[in-house]
XYZ file of C-alpha atoms in Angstrom:
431
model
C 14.627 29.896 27.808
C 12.218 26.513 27.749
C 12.721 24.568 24.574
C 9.086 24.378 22.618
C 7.464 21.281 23.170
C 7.365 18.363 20.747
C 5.145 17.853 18.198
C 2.607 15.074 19.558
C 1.599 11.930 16.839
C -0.694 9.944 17.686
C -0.724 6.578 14.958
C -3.882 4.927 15.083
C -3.437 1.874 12.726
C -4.918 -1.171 10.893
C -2.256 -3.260 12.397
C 0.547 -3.161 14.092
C 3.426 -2.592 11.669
C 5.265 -5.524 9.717
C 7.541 -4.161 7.270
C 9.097 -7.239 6.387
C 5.912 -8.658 5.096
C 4.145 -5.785 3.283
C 4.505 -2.643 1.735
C 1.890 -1.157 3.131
C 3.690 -1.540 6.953
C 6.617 -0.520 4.761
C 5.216 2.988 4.193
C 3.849 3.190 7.550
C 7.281 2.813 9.259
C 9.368 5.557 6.610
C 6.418 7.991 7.561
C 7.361 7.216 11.304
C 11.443 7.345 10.556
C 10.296 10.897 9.396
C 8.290 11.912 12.201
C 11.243 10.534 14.153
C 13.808 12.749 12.621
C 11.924 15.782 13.300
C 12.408 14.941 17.231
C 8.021 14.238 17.015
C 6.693 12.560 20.115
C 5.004 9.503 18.678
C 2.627 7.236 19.976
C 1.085 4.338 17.940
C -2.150 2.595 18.868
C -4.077 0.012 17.095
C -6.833 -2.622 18.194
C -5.511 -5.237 16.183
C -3.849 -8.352 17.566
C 0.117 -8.512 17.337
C 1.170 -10.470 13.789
C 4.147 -13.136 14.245
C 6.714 -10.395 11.906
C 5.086 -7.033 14.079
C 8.181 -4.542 14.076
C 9.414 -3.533 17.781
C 8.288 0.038 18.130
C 9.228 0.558 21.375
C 13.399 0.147 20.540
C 12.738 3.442 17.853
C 11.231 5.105 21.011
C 7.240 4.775 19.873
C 4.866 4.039 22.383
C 2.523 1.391 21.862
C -1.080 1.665 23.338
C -3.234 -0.890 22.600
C -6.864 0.210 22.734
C -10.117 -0.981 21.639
C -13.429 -0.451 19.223
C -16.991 0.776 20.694
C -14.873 1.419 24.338
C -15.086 4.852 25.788
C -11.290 4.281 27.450
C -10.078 5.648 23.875
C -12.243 9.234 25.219
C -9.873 9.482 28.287
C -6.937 7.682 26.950
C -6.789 10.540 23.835
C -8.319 13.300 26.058
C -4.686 12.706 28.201
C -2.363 12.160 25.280
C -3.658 15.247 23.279
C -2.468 14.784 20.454
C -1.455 17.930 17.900
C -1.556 15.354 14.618
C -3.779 11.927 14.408
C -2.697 9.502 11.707
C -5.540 7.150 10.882
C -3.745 3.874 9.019
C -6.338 2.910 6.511
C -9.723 5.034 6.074
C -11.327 1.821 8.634
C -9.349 3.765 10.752
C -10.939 7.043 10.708
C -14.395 5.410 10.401
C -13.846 3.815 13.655
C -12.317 6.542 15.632
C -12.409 9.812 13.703
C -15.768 10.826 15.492
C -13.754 10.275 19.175
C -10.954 12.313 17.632
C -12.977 15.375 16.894
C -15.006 15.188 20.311
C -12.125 15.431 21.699
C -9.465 17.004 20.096
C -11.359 18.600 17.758
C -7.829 20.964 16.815
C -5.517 17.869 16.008
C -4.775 17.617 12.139
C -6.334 14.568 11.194
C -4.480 12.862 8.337
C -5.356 9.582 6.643
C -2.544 7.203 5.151
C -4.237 4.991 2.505
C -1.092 3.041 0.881
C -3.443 2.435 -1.941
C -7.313 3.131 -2.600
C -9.059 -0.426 -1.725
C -12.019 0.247 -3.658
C -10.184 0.860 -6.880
C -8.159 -2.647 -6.133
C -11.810 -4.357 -5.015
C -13.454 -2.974 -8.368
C -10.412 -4.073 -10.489
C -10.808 -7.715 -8.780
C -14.534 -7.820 -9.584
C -13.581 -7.161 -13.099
C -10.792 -9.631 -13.368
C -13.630 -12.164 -11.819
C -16.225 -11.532 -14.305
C -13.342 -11.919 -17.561
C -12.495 -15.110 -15.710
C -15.836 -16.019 -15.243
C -16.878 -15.655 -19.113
C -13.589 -16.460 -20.897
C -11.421 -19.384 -20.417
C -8.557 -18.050 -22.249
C -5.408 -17.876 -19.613
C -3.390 -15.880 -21.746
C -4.329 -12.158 -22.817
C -6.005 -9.901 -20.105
C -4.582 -6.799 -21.876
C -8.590 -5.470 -22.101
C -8.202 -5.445 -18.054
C -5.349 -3.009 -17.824
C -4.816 1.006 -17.498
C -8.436 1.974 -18.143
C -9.535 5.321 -18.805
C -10.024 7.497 -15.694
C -13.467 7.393 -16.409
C -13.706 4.118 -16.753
C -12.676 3.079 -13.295
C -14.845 5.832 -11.790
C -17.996 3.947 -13.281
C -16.931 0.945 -12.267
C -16.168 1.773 -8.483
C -18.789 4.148 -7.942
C -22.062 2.403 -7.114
C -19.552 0.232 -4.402
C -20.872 0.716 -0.617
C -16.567 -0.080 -0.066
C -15.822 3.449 -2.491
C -18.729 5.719 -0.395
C -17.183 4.680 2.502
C -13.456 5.456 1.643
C -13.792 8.692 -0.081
C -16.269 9.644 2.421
C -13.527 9.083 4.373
C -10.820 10.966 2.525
C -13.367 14.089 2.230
C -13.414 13.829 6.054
C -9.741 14.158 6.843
C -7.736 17.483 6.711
C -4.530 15.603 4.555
C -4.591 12.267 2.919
C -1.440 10.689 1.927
C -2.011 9.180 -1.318
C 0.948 6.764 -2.930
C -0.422 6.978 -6.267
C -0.636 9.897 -8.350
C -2.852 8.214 -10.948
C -5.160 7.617 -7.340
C -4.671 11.430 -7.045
C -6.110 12.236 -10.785
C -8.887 9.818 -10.008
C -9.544 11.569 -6.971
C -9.683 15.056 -8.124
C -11.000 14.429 -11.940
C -13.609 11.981 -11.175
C -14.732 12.488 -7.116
C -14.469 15.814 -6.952
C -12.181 15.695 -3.904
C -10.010 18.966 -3.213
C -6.523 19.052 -4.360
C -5.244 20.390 -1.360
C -6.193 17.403 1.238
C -4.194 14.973 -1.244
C -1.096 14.559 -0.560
C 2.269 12.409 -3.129
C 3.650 10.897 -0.741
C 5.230 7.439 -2.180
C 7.831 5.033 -1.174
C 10.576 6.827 0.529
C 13.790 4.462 0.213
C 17.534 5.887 0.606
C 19.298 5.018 -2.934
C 22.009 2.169 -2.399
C 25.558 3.518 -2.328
C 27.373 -0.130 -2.871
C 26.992 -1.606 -6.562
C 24.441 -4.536 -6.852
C 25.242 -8.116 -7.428
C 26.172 -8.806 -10.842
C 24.554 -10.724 -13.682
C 26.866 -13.671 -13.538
C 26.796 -14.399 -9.538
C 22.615 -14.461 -9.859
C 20.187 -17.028 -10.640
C 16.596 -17.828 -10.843
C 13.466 -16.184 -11.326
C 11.469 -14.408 -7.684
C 8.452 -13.510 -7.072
C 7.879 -12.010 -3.733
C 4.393 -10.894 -1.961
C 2.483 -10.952 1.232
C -0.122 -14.017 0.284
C -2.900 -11.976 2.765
C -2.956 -9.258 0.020
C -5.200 -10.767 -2.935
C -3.516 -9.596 -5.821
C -0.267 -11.439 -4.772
C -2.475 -14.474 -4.616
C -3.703 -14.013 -8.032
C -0.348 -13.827 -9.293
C 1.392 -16.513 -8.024
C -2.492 -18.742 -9.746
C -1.663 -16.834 -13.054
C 2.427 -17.808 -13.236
C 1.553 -21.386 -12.112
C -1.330 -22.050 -14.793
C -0.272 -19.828 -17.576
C 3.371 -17.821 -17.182
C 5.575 -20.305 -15.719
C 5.234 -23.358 -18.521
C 5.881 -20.826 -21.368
C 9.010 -20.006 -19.416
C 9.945 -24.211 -18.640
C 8.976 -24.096 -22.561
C 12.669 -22.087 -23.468
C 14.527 -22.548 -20.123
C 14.019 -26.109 -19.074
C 16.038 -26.034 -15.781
C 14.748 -22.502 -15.046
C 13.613 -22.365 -11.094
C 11.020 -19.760 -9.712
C 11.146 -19.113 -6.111
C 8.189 -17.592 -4.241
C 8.287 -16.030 -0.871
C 5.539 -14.566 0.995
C 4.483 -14.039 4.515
C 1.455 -16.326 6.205
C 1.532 -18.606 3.189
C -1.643 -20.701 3.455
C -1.950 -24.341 2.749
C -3.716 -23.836 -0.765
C -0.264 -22.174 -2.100
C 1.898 -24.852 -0.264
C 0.109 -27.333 -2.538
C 1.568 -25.429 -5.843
C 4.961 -26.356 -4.471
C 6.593 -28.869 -7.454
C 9.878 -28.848 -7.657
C 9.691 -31.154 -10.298
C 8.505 -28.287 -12.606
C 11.413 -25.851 -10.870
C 8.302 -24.023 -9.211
C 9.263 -23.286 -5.159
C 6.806 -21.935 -2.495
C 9.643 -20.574 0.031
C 7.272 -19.291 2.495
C 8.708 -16.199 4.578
C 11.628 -14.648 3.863
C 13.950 -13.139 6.622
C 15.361 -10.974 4.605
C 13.713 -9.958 1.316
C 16.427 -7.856 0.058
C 18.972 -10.521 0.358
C 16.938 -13.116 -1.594
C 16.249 -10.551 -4.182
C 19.991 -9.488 -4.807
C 20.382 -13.090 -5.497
C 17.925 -13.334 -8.531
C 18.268 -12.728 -11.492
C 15.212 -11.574 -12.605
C 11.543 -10.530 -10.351
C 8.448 -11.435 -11.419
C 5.350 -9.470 -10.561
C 2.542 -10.077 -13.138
C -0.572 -8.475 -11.452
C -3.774 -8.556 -13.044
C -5.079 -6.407 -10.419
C -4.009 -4.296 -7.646
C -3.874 -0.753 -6.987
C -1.344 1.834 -5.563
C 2.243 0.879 -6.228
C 4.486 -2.067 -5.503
C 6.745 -2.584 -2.874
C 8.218 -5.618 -4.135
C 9.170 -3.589 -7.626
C 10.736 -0.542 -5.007
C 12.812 -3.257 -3.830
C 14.114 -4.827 -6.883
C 15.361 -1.677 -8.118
C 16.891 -1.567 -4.746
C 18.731 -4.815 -4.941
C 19.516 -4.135 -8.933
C 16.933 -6.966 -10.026
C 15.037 -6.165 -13.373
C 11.525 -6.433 -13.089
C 8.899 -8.366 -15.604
C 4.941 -6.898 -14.776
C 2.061 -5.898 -16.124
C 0.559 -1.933 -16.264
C -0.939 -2.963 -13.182
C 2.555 -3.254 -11.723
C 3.889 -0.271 -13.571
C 0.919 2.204 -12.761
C 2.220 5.450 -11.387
C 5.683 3.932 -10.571
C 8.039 5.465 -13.189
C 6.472 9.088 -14.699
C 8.760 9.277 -17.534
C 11.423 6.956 -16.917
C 12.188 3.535 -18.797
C 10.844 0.364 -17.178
C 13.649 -1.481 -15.465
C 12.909 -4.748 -16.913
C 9.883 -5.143 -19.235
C 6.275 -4.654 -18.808
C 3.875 -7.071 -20.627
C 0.020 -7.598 -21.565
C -0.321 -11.472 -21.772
C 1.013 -14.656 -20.238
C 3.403 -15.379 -23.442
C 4.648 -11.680 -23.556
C 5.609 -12.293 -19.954
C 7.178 -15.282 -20.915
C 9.287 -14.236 -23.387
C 9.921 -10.505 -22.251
C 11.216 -12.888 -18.482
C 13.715 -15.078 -20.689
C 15.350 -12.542 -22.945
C 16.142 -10.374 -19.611
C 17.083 -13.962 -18.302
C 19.531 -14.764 -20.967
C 21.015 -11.331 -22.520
C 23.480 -9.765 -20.108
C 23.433 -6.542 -22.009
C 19.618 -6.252 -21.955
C 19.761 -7.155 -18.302
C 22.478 -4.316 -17.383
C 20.280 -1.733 -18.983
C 17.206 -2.707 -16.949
C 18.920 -2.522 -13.851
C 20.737 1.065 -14.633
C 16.827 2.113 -15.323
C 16.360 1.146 -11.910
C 18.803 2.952 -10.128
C 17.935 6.096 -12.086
C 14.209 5.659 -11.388
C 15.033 5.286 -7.472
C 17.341 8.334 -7.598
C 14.518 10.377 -9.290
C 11.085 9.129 -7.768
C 11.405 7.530 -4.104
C 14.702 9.897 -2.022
C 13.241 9.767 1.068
C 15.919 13.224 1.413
C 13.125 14.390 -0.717
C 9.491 13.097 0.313
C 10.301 13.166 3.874
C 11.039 16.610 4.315
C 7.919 17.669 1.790
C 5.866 15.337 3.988
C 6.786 17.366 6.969
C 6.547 20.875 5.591
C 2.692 19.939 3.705
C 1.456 18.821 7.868
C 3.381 22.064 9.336
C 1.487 24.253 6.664
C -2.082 22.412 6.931
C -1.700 22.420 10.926
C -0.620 26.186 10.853
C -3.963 27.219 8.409
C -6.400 24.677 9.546
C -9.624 26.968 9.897
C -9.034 27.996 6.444
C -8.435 24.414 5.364
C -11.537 22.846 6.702
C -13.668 26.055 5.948
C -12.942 25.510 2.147
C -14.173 21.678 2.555
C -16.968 21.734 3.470
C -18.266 18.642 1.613
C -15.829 16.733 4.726
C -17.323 19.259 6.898
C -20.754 17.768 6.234
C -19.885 14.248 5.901
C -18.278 14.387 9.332
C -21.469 15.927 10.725
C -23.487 12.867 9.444
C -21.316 10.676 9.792
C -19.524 10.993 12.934
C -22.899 11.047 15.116
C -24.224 8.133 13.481
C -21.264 6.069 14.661
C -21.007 7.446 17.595
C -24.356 6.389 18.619
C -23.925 2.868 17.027
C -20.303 2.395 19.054
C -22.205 3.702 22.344
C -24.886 1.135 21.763
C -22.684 -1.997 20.995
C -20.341 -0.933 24.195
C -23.823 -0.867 26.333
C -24.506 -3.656 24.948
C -21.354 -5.664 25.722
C -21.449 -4.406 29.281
C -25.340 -6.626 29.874
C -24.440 -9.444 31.835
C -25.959 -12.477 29.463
């Protein structure tokens, strides 16, 4: 008796993955490692260029296809493959290729992976501009944090970026959402279904081996890819405002700050003089974070949730952020460090954690349990699976009670489709 064919995945991301330099490539490769364990036939295609950290698919057993916009080789390249699932990698994604998906494989499930919603994080960095732009004082952006639902609907909604992605999310059969306060916007405020929305967070496997003890750290981290703009904004706020309130009651305190493609304007912050070190890249994240003593992550913007928090519970490292770092990370659960509303509650919330032992063993038990409770990927993965084997198995039913997606894709789809036939006639005119 034949064995029944593999499920075929066909990845069509952003990039190609780096894990070691963001979160988002993070979540990309656990929802692969899952695929993987369920013996799926993967392939992953993007038209990006490869990045300097890109992970080696191939040695996991992935294809890679590299293919490209507005060219018709995608038709006969997907046509082939036939894929039974599509994965779009950010909603750009499925605006660039969902209308070549459903020509042609018009029965694939089409699922979008958003690792957070950009337009929230866009709208939340307008707002930070404007309270920057009339109010000099560096200290207290409390007014900026954990709006009302409401709230951040009126302030995204007139955005072309927020018709585009939940146009986007309407069109696709499951979207994987990281954020369940993103999944309450969603549903309470855009009216999107809550069947096509999908918790799927960071999946991590909870450390076995005790973490590095209080006495054998030292320092203050901050980690973050410096491409992602909240990271940026961070590492601007600790070196203005969060940072000399910390020199103020540790004098030989020293902050080390890793990121990956660190540009030349965050080079320049680099004073060791002041105990404040731009490390660049770090080859292994997790091994620089099990040697501090405390992480600092003091977003005043961002959306979705934070790898670099997921992995200082990991390593055992207490955690100082704002609600923008804490949003829909810990349900119920203490914080595993402190979370603060202004530069000097930061500053002083970073010290005590710094200097009290006690205090510091607490936050990192908080940790643990919060890992254990929120992020198995024994848990996520196999819910992951089972939510695509039920949407694939009723998909008639599932797009015929959407049919605001139905219609968008209608629209949508042929108006793309004409503009990418019309830039790749256009490219093929001799100049």
């Amino acid at each position: 008796m034949s064995q029944p064919r593999a499920t075929k995945v066909l990845v069509i991301g952003y990039v190609w993955p780096e894990p070691r330099s963001s979160a988002a490539s993070g979540h990309v490769m656990q929802i692969l490692d899952t695929f993987l364990q369920q013996g799926w036939d993967i392939t992953f295609s993007s038209p990006a260029g490869t990045g300097e950290h890109r992970a080696d698919l191939t040695a996991l057993g992935i294809r890679e296809v590299p293919i490209e916009l507005n060219n018709s080789s995608f038709d006969a390249f997907i046509s082939e493959l036939a894929p039974d699932i599509v994965l779009f990698d950010q909603f750009m994604m499925e605006e660039q290729f969902g209308w070549r998906v459903e020509k042609h494989c018009p029965d694939a499930l089409r699922v979008l992976e958003t690792s957070d919603l950009q337009s929230l994080r866009h709208a939340r960095h307008q707002r930070l501009k404007e309270r920057l732009k009339h109010s000099d004082d560096a200290n207290d952006f409390s007014e900026l944090f954990a709006p009302a639902l409401r709230e951040e609907f009126e302030l995204m909604a007139d955005s072309d970026l927020a018709k585009r992605e939940i146009a986007a999310l309407y069109r696709c059969d499951v979207n994987l959402m990281i954020s369940e306060v993103e999944i309450e916007l969603l549903v309470e405020q855009f009216k999107l279904p809550r069947n096509v929305l999908h918790w799927c967070p960071l999946m991590v496997d909870v450390p076995v081996a005790p973490p590095t003890a209080f006495v054998d750290r030292a320092h203050f981290l901050s980690i973050g890819n410096f491409r992602h703009a909240p990271n940026w904004d961070a590492v601007l706020w600790m070196k203005t405002a969060i940072w000399p309130l910390i020199r103020e009651q540790l004098p030989t305190a020293q902050l080390h700050i890793y990121g990956a493609y660190t540009p030349p304007k965050a080079t320049a912050l680099h004073n060791p003089a002041q105990g404040f070190h731009v490390m660049n890249w770090a080859e292994d994240a997790l091994q620089v974070m099990s040697a501090a003593r405390v992480c600092l992550a003091p977003l005043r913007f961002g959306a979705g949730i934070k790898g670099k928090i997921v992995d200082a519970m990991l390593c055992g490292t207490p955690s100082v952020t704002t609600p923008i770092g804490a949003e829909a990370m810990h349900g119920n659960h203490p914080w595993p460090g402190a979370v603060a509303l202004t530069a000097r509650e930061v500053a002083d919330c970073a010290v005590r954690l710094y200097r009290d032992e006690v205090l510091w063993t607490q936050a990192q038990s908080n940790g643990q349990k919060l890992l254990a409770d929120r992020y198995r990927q024994s848990e996520h993965g196999p819910a992951l699976i089972k939510k695509l084997v039920h949407c694939q198995q009723h998909l008639p039913q599932l797009r015929s009670h959407n049919f605001m997606g139905s219609m968008l894709r209608h629209h949508h789809h042929k108006s793309t489709q004409y503009m990418a036939q019309w830039i790749e006639a256009k490219n093929k005119v001799p100049l």
